[in-house]
Amino acid sequence: MDHGPLCRIWGPVMIKHRGFPGRLPGTDFQFVIRRANPKGATPLTERERFRDRKPADRRADAGFLRALWEHFGDQPFERGNLDAGRLAWLFGREVKAFEESFDPESYDALLVIDVAVARSSFPEAFSDRGDE
């Protein structure tokens, strides 16, 4: 999407998801970024999750997925100000590209939760209390 002269003057334009939590409560696990990178969006890549990941990292993944679910549900959403590092832990599995013309370096890229995979991987993110 071309944002015209704004992009050329101030750099890339990105949507800010108002009401989306900035981080996992009580931690330093970041969920959003404050401003667009003037050099362009960090490319989204799929990060491999190993079985021996720290419990805190797994809680951060579940908390982020829960926030995505509560904010967007099963509807497509723009990447916008969502943190690329945090998205990378879910990308390609629980969160997928919505369009075939997906650009991993665009703040406008559309993503969607693969609900079946997400429920299987992180059932606690879909529970009423979030602590199952």
Short mmCIF file of N, CA and C in Angstrom, two decimals:
data_model
loop_
_atom_site.label_atom_id
_atom_site.label_comp_id
_atom_site.label_asym_id
_atom_site.label_seq_id
_atom_site.Cartn_x
_atom_site.Cartn_y
_atom_site.Cartn_z
N MET A 1 0.85 -1.16 0.00
CA MET A 1 0.00 0.00 0.00
C MET A 1 0.90 1.23 0.00
N ASP A 2 0.64 2.17 -0.90
CA ASP A 2 1.41 3.41 -0.96
C ASP A 2 0.70 4.47 -0.14
N HIS A 3 1.41 5.01 0.83
CA HIS A 3 0.83 6.05 1.69
C HIS A 3 1.20 7.43 1.20
N GLY A 4 1.72 7.54 -0.03
CA GLY A 4 2.01 8.82 -0.64
C GLY A 4 3.14 9.58 0.02
N PRO A 5 3.01 10.91 0.04
CA PRO A 5 4.11 11.74 0.52
C PRO A 5 4.47 11.54 1.99
N LEU A 6 3.53 11.09 2.82
CA LEU A 6 3.85 10.86 4.23
C LEU A 6 5.00 9.87 4.37
N CYS A 7 4.94 8.80 3.59
CA CYS A 7 5.95 7.75 3.67
C CYS A 7 7.32 8.30 3.23
N ARG A 8 7.31 9.15 2.22
CA ARG A 8 8.58 9.68 1.72
C ARG A 8 9.18 10.70 2.68
N ILE A 9 8.36 11.40 3.44
CA ILE A 9 8.87 12.42 4.36
C ILE A 9 9.27 11.82 5.70
N TRP A 10 8.38 11.06 6.32
CA TRP A 10 8.61 10.58 7.68
C TRP A 10 8.94 9.10 7.77
N GLY A 11 9.01 8.40 6.68
CA GLY A 11 9.29 6.97 6.72
C GLY A 11 8.00 6.17 6.64
N PRO A 12 8.10 4.87 6.85
CA PRO A 12 6.93 3.99 6.71
C PRO A 12 5.81 4.37 7.68
N VAL A 13 4.59 4.13 7.24
CA VAL A 13 3.40 4.37 8.06
C VAL A 13 2.88 3.01 8.50
N MET A 14 2.51 2.89 9.77
CA MET A 14 1.97 1.63 10.27
C MET A 14 0.76 1.92 11.15
N ILE A 15 -0.18 0.99 11.12
CA ILE A 15 -1.34 1.11 11.99
C ILE A 15 -0.92 0.76 13.41
N LYS A 16 -1.47 1.50 14.36
CA LYS A 16 -1.25 1.18 15.78
C LYS A 16 -2.54 0.55 16.30
N HIS A 17 -2.43 -0.66 16.80
CA HIS A 17 -3.59 -1.39 17.30
C HIS A 17 -3.93 -0.87 18.69
N ARG A 18 -4.83 0.10 18.74
CA ARG A 18 -5.24 0.71 20.00
C ARG A 18 -5.92 -0.33 20.88
N GLY A 19 -5.57 -0.33 22.16
CA GLY A 19 -6.16 -1.27 23.10
C GLY A 19 -5.42 -2.59 23.19
N PHE A 20 -4.46 -2.82 22.30
CA PHE A 20 -3.68 -4.06 22.35
C PHE A 20 -2.64 -3.91 23.46
N PRO A 21 -2.47 -4.93 24.32
CA PRO A 21 -1.50 -4.80 25.41
C PRO A 21 -0.08 -4.59 24.89
N GLY A 22 0.66 -3.73 25.55
CA GLY A 22 2.03 -3.42 25.14
C GLY A 22 3.03 -4.51 25.47
N ARG A 23 2.71 -5.28 26.52
CA ARG A 23 3.62 -6.35 26.94
C ARG A 23 2.85 -7.34 27.80
N LEU A 24 3.48 -8.48 28.08
CA LEU A 24 2.89 -9.46 28.99
C LEU A 24 2.93 -8.85 30.39
N PRO A 25 1.79 -8.75 31.06
CA PRO A 25 1.76 -8.11 32.38
C PRO A 25 2.80 -8.70 33.34
N GLY A 26 3.50 -7.81 34.02
CA GLY A 26 4.48 -8.22 35.02
C GLY A 26 5.82 -8.68 34.46
N THR A 27 6.02 -8.50 33.15
CA THR A 27 7.27 -8.95 32.52
C THR A 27 7.80 -7.88 31.58
N ASP A 28 8.94 -8.17 30.97
CA ASP A 28 9.49 -7.30 29.93
C ASP A 28 9.27 -7.88 28.53
N PHE A 29 8.39 -8.87 28.39
CA PHE A 29 8.10 -9.44 27.08
C PHE A 29 7.22 -8.47 26.30
N GLN A 30 7.79 -7.86 25.28
CA GLN A 30 7.15 -6.81 24.49
C GLN A 30 6.21 -7.41 23.45
N PHE A 31 5.03 -6.78 23.29
CA PHE A 31 4.05 -7.22 22.29
C PHE A 31 3.94 -6.24 21.12
N VAL A 32 4.21 -4.96 21.34
CA VAL A 32 4.07 -3.95 20.28
C VAL A 32 5.31 -3.05 20.24
N ILE A 33 5.46 -2.36 19.11
CA ILE A 33 6.51 -1.36 18.97
C ILE A 33 5.87 0.02 18.97
N ARG A 34 6.63 1.02 19.34
CA ARG A 34 6.08 2.37 19.46
C ARG A 34 5.98 3.10 18.13
N ARG A 35 6.98 2.92 17.28
CA ARG A 35 6.99 3.63 16.02
C ARG A 35 7.60 2.77 14.92
N ALA A 36 7.26 3.12 13.70
CA ALA A 36 7.78 2.38 12.54
C ALA A 36 9.28 2.61 12.41
N ASN A 37 9.99 1.60 11.96
CA ASN A 37 11.41 1.71 11.67
C ASN A 37 11.56 2.51 10.38
N PRO A 38 12.32 3.60 10.38
CA PRO A 38 12.46 4.40 9.16
C PRO A 38 13.11 3.63 8.00
N LYS A 39 13.81 2.54 8.31
CA LYS A 39 14.43 1.72 7.27
C LYS A 39 13.49 0.64 6.75
N GLY A 40 12.29 0.56 7.32
CA GLY A 40 11.33 -0.45 6.91
C GLY A 40 11.10 -1.48 8.00
N ALA A 41 10.05 -2.24 7.83
CA ALA A 41 9.65 -3.23 8.83
C ALA A 41 10.66 -4.38 8.90
N THR A 42 10.88 -4.87 10.10
CA THR A 42 11.70 -6.06 10.29
C THR A 42 11.00 -7.23 9.61
N PRO A 43 11.69 -7.99 8.77
CA PRO A 43 11.03 -9.11 8.09
C PRO A 43 10.48 -10.14 9.08
N LEU A 44 9.27 -10.61 8.82
CA LEU A 44 8.70 -11.69 9.63
C LEU A 44 9.28 -13.01 9.16
N THR A 45 9.83 -13.76 10.08
CA THR A 45 10.36 -15.08 9.77
C THR A 45 9.82 -16.06 10.80
N GLU A 46 9.82 -17.32 10.44
CA GLU A 46 9.35 -18.36 11.36
C GLU A 46 10.52 -18.80 12.24
N ARG A 47 10.35 -18.68 13.55
CA ARG A 47 11.36 -19.15 14.49
C ARG A 47 10.97 -20.53 15.00
N GLU A 48 11.94 -21.41 15.05
CA GLU A 48 11.68 -22.76 15.55
C GLU A 48 11.57 -22.74 17.07
N ARG A 49 10.52 -23.38 17.58
CA ARG A 49 10.35 -23.51 19.03
C ARG A 49 10.81 -24.89 19.44
N PHE A 50 11.72 -24.94 20.39
CA PHE A 50 12.24 -26.22 20.87
C PHE A 50 11.49 -26.63 22.13
N ARG A 51 11.47 -27.93 22.40
CA ARG A 51 10.75 -28.46 23.57
C ARG A 51 11.31 -27.93 24.89
N ASP A 52 12.59 -27.59 24.91
CA ASP A 52 13.22 -27.17 26.16
C ASP A 52 13.18 -25.65 26.39
N ARG A 53 12.25 -24.96 25.72
CA ARG A 53 12.12 -23.51 25.95
C ARG A 53 11.75 -23.24 27.39
N LYS A 54 12.18 -22.10 27.88
CA LYS A 54 11.88 -21.71 29.26
C LYS A 54 10.38 -21.51 29.44
N PRO A 55 9.85 -21.87 30.61
CA PRO A 55 8.42 -21.67 30.88
C PRO A 55 7.99 -20.21 30.69
N ALA A 56 8.84 -19.26 31.03
CA ALA A 56 8.49 -17.84 30.86
C ALA A 56 8.29 -17.50 29.38
N ASP A 57 9.13 -18.09 28.51
CA ASP A 57 8.98 -17.85 27.07
C ASP A 57 7.67 -18.44 26.55
N ARG A 58 7.34 -19.62 27.03
CA ARG A 58 6.08 -20.25 26.62
C ARG A 58 4.88 -19.43 27.11
N ARG A 59 4.96 -18.90 28.34
CA ARG A 59 3.88 -18.03 28.85
C ARG A 59 3.74 -16.77 28.00
N ALA A 60 4.88 -16.23 27.55
CA ALA A 60 4.84 -15.05 26.69
C ALA A 60 4.15 -15.37 25.36
N ASP A 61 4.47 -16.53 24.78
CA ASP A 61 3.82 -16.94 23.53
C ASP A 61 2.31 -17.09 23.74
N ALA A 62 1.93 -17.76 24.82
CA ALA A 62 0.51 -17.97 25.11
C ALA A 62 -0.19 -16.65 25.39
N GLY A 63 0.46 -15.76 26.13
CA GLY A 63 -0.12 -14.46 26.43
C GLY A 63 -0.31 -13.61 25.18
N PHE A 64 0.67 -13.66 24.29
CA PHE A 64 0.58 -12.91 23.04
C PHE A 64 -0.54 -13.47 22.17
N LEU A 65 -0.61 -14.80 22.06
CA LEU A 65 -1.68 -15.42 21.27
C LEU A 65 -3.04 -15.08 21.86
N ARG A 66 -3.16 -15.11 23.18
CA ARG A 66 -4.42 -14.75 23.83
C ARG A 66 -4.81 -13.30 23.49
N ALA A 67 -3.83 -12.39 23.53
CA ALA A 67 -4.10 -10.99 23.19
C ALA A 67 -4.54 -10.87 21.73
N LEU A 68 -3.88 -11.61 20.83
CA LEU A 68 -4.30 -11.60 19.42
C LEU A 68 -5.73 -12.10 19.28
N TRP A 69 -6.05 -13.20 19.97
CA TRP A 69 -7.38 -13.79 19.89
C TRP A 69 -8.44 -12.82 20.42
N GLU A 70 -8.16 -12.21 21.58
CA GLU A 70 -9.13 -11.29 22.18
C GLU A 70 -9.31 -10.03 21.34
N HIS A 71 -8.26 -9.61 20.65
CA HIS A 71 -8.32 -8.38 19.87
C HIS A 71 -8.88 -8.59 18.46
N PHE A 72 -8.51 -9.72 17.81
CA PHE A 72 -8.86 -9.92 16.41
C PHE A 72 -9.76 -11.13 16.15
N GLY A 73 -9.79 -12.09 17.06
CA GLY A 73 -10.57 -13.30 16.83
C GLY A 73 -10.04 -14.04 15.62
N ASP A 74 -10.97 -14.57 14.82
CA ASP A 74 -10.56 -15.34 13.64
C ASP A 74 -10.50 -14.47 12.38
N GLN A 75 -10.55 -13.16 12.54
CA GLN A 75 -10.54 -12.24 11.40
C GLN A 75 -9.10 -11.85 11.02
N PRO A 76 -8.87 -11.58 9.74
CA PRO A 76 -7.55 -11.11 9.31
C PRO A 76 -7.22 -9.76 9.96
N PHE A 77 -5.93 -9.53 10.19
CA PHE A 77 -5.50 -8.28 10.80
C PHE A 77 -4.18 -7.83 10.20
N GLU A 78 -3.96 -6.51 10.20
CA GLU A 78 -2.70 -5.95 9.72
C GLU A 78 -1.61 -6.17 10.75
N ARG A 79 -0.42 -6.41 10.28
CA ARG A 79 0.73 -6.56 11.17
C ARG A 79 0.92 -5.29 12.01
N GLY A 80 0.90 -4.14 11.37
CA GLY A 80 0.98 -2.86 12.07
C GLY A 80 2.11 -2.80 13.08
N ASN A 81 1.77 -2.39 14.32
CA ASN A 81 2.79 -2.20 15.35
C ASN A 81 3.03 -3.44 16.21
N LEU A 82 2.56 -4.60 15.77
CA LEU A 82 2.83 -5.84 16.51
C LEU A 82 4.31 -6.19 16.37
N ASP A 83 4.93 -6.58 17.46
CA ASP A 83 6.37 -6.84 17.50
C ASP A 83 6.74 -8.04 16.63
N ALA A 84 7.67 -7.82 15.69
CA ALA A 84 8.09 -8.88 14.76
C ALA A 84 8.75 -10.04 15.49
N GLY A 85 9.52 -9.75 16.51
CA GLY A 85 10.18 -10.81 17.27
C GLY A 85 9.18 -11.72 17.96
N ARG A 86 8.16 -11.14 18.55
CA ARG A 86 7.13 -11.93 19.24
C ARG A 86 6.29 -12.68 18.22
N LEU A 87 5.93 -12.03 17.10
CA LEU A 87 5.16 -12.70 16.05
C LEU A 87 5.92 -13.90 15.48
N ALA A 88 7.24 -13.77 15.38
CA ALA A 88 8.05 -14.82 14.76
C ALA A 88 7.92 -16.16 15.48
N TRP A 89 7.68 -16.14 16.80
CA TRP A 89 7.54 -17.40 17.54
C TRP A 89 6.24 -18.12 17.19
N LEU A 90 5.26 -17.41 16.62
CA LEU A 90 3.98 -18.01 16.25
C LEU A 90 3.81 -18.12 14.74
N PHE A 91 4.58 -17.33 13.98
CA PHE A 91 4.39 -17.22 12.54
C PHE A 91 4.67 -18.54 11.83
N GLY A 92 3.81 -18.87 10.88
CA GLY A 92 3.94 -20.10 10.11
C GLY A 92 3.24 -21.28 10.74
N ARG A 93 2.80 -21.12 11.99
CA ARG A 93 2.07 -22.17 12.69
C ARG A 93 0.72 -21.61 13.16
N GLU A 94 0.74 -20.94 14.31
CA GLU A 94 -0.51 -20.42 14.89
C GLU A 94 -0.98 -19.14 14.18
N VAL A 95 -0.06 -18.38 13.66
CA VAL A 95 -0.37 -17.16 12.90
C VAL A 95 0.20 -17.33 11.50
N LYS A 96 -0.65 -17.12 10.50
CA LYS A 96 -0.24 -17.35 9.12
C LYS A 96 -0.54 -16.13 8.26
N ALA A 97 0.15 -16.08 7.11
CA ALA A 97 -0.14 -15.04 6.13
C ALA A 97 -1.55 -15.24 5.62
N PHE A 98 -2.29 -14.15 5.44
CA PHE A 98 -3.67 -14.25 4.98
C PHE A 98 -3.75 -14.26 3.46
N GLU A 99 -2.80 -13.61 2.80
CA GLU A 99 -2.83 -13.48 1.34
C GLU A 99 -1.61 -14.16 0.72
N GLU A 100 -1.78 -14.63 -0.50
CA GLU A 100 -0.65 -15.25 -1.20
C GLU A 100 0.42 -14.22 -1.54
N SER A 101 0.01 -12.97 -1.70
CA SER A 101 0.96 -11.90 -2.04
C SER A 101 1.59 -11.29 -0.78
N PHE A 102 1.68 -12.08 0.27
CA PHE A 102 2.20 -11.64 1.57
C PHE A 102 3.61 -11.07 1.45
N ASP A 103 3.82 -9.90 2.03
CA ASP A 103 5.14 -9.27 2.07
C ASP A 103 5.63 -9.28 3.51
N PRO A 104 6.62 -10.11 3.84
CA PRO A 104 7.09 -10.21 5.23
C PRO A 104 7.77 -8.94 5.74
N GLU A 105 8.04 -7.98 4.85
CA GLU A 105 8.68 -6.73 5.25
C GLU A 105 7.72 -5.55 5.21
N SER A 106 6.42 -5.81 5.31
CA SER A 106 5.43 -4.74 5.24
C SER A 106 4.62 -4.64 6.52
N TYR A 107 4.44 -3.42 7.00
CA TYR A 107 3.57 -3.19 8.15
C TYR A 107 2.10 -3.42 7.77
N ASP A 108 1.80 -3.39 6.46
CA ASP A 108 0.44 -3.58 5.97
C ASP A 108 0.08 -5.05 5.76
N ALA A 109 1.03 -5.96 5.91
CA ALA A 109 0.80 -7.38 5.66
C ALA A 109 -0.37 -7.89 6.50
N LEU A 110 -1.24 -8.68 5.86
CA LEU A 110 -2.38 -9.24 6.57
C LEU A 110 -2.04 -10.62 7.11
N LEU A 111 -2.39 -10.83 8.37
CA LEU A 111 -2.16 -12.09 9.07
C LEU A 111 -3.50 -12.61 9.58
N VAL A 112 -3.53 -13.88 9.95
CA VAL A 112 -4.73 -14.48 10.52
C VAL A 112 -4.31 -15.61 11.46
N ILE A 113 -5.09 -15.81 12.50
CA ILE A 113 -4.82 -16.92 13.42
C ILE A 113 -5.37 -18.20 12.82
N ASP A 114 -4.55 -19.25 12.77
CA ASP A 114 -5.03 -20.59 12.41
C ASP A 114 -5.58 -21.17 13.70
N VAL A 115 -6.88 -21.06 13.88
CA VAL A 115 -7.52 -21.37 15.16
C VAL A 115 -7.28 -22.81 15.59
N ALA A 116 -7.39 -23.76 14.67
CA ALA A 116 -7.21 -25.16 15.04
C ALA A 116 -5.79 -25.42 15.57
N VAL A 117 -4.80 -24.91 14.87
CA VAL A 117 -3.41 -25.10 15.30
C VAL A 117 -3.16 -24.36 16.61
N ALA A 118 -3.67 -23.14 16.71
CA ALA A 118 -3.47 -22.33 17.92
C ALA A 118 -4.09 -22.99 19.15
N ARG A 119 -5.31 -23.51 19.00
CA ARG A 119 -5.98 -24.19 20.13
C ARG A 119 -5.21 -25.43 20.56
N SER A 120 -4.65 -26.13 19.59
CA SER A 120 -3.88 -27.33 19.89
C SER A 120 -2.56 -26.99 20.61
N SER A 121 -1.89 -25.95 20.14
CA SER A 121 -0.60 -25.57 20.71
C SER A 121 -0.71 -24.84 22.04
N PHE A 122 -1.71 -23.97 22.16
CA PHE A 122 -1.86 -23.12 23.35
C PHE A 122 -3.31 -23.10 23.83
N PRO A 123 -3.81 -24.23 24.34
CA PRO A 123 -5.22 -24.24 24.79
C PRO A 123 -5.49 -23.21 25.88
N GLU A 124 -4.48 -22.89 26.68
CA GLU A 124 -4.66 -21.91 27.76
C GLU A 124 -4.97 -20.51 27.23
N ALA A 125 -4.59 -20.22 26.00
CA ALA A 125 -4.85 -18.91 25.41
C ALA A 125 -6.33 -18.72 25.07
N PHE A 126 -7.06 -19.82 25.03
CA PHE A 126 -8.47 -19.76 24.66
C PHE A 126 -9.39 -20.05 25.83
N SER A 127 -8.83 -20.34 27.00
CA SER A 127 -9.65 -20.64 28.17
C SER A 127 -10.25 -19.36 28.73
N ASP A 128 -11.29 -19.50 29.52
CA ASP A 128 -11.95 -18.34 30.12
C ASP A 128 -11.04 -17.63 31.11
N ARG A 129 -10.25 -18.38 31.85
CA ARG A 129 -9.41 -17.78 32.89
C ARG A 129 -7.98 -17.59 32.43
N GLY A 130 -7.55 -18.29 31.38
CA GLY A 130 -6.18 -18.15 30.89
C GLY A 130 -5.13 -18.83 31.73
N ASP A 131 -5.56 -19.71 32.67
CA ASP A 131 -4.56 -20.34 33.55
C ASP A 131 -4.64 -21.86 33.52
N GLU A 132 -5.23 -22.42 32.52
CA GLU A 132 -5.33 -23.88 32.44
C GLU A 132 -3.98 -24.49 32.15
#
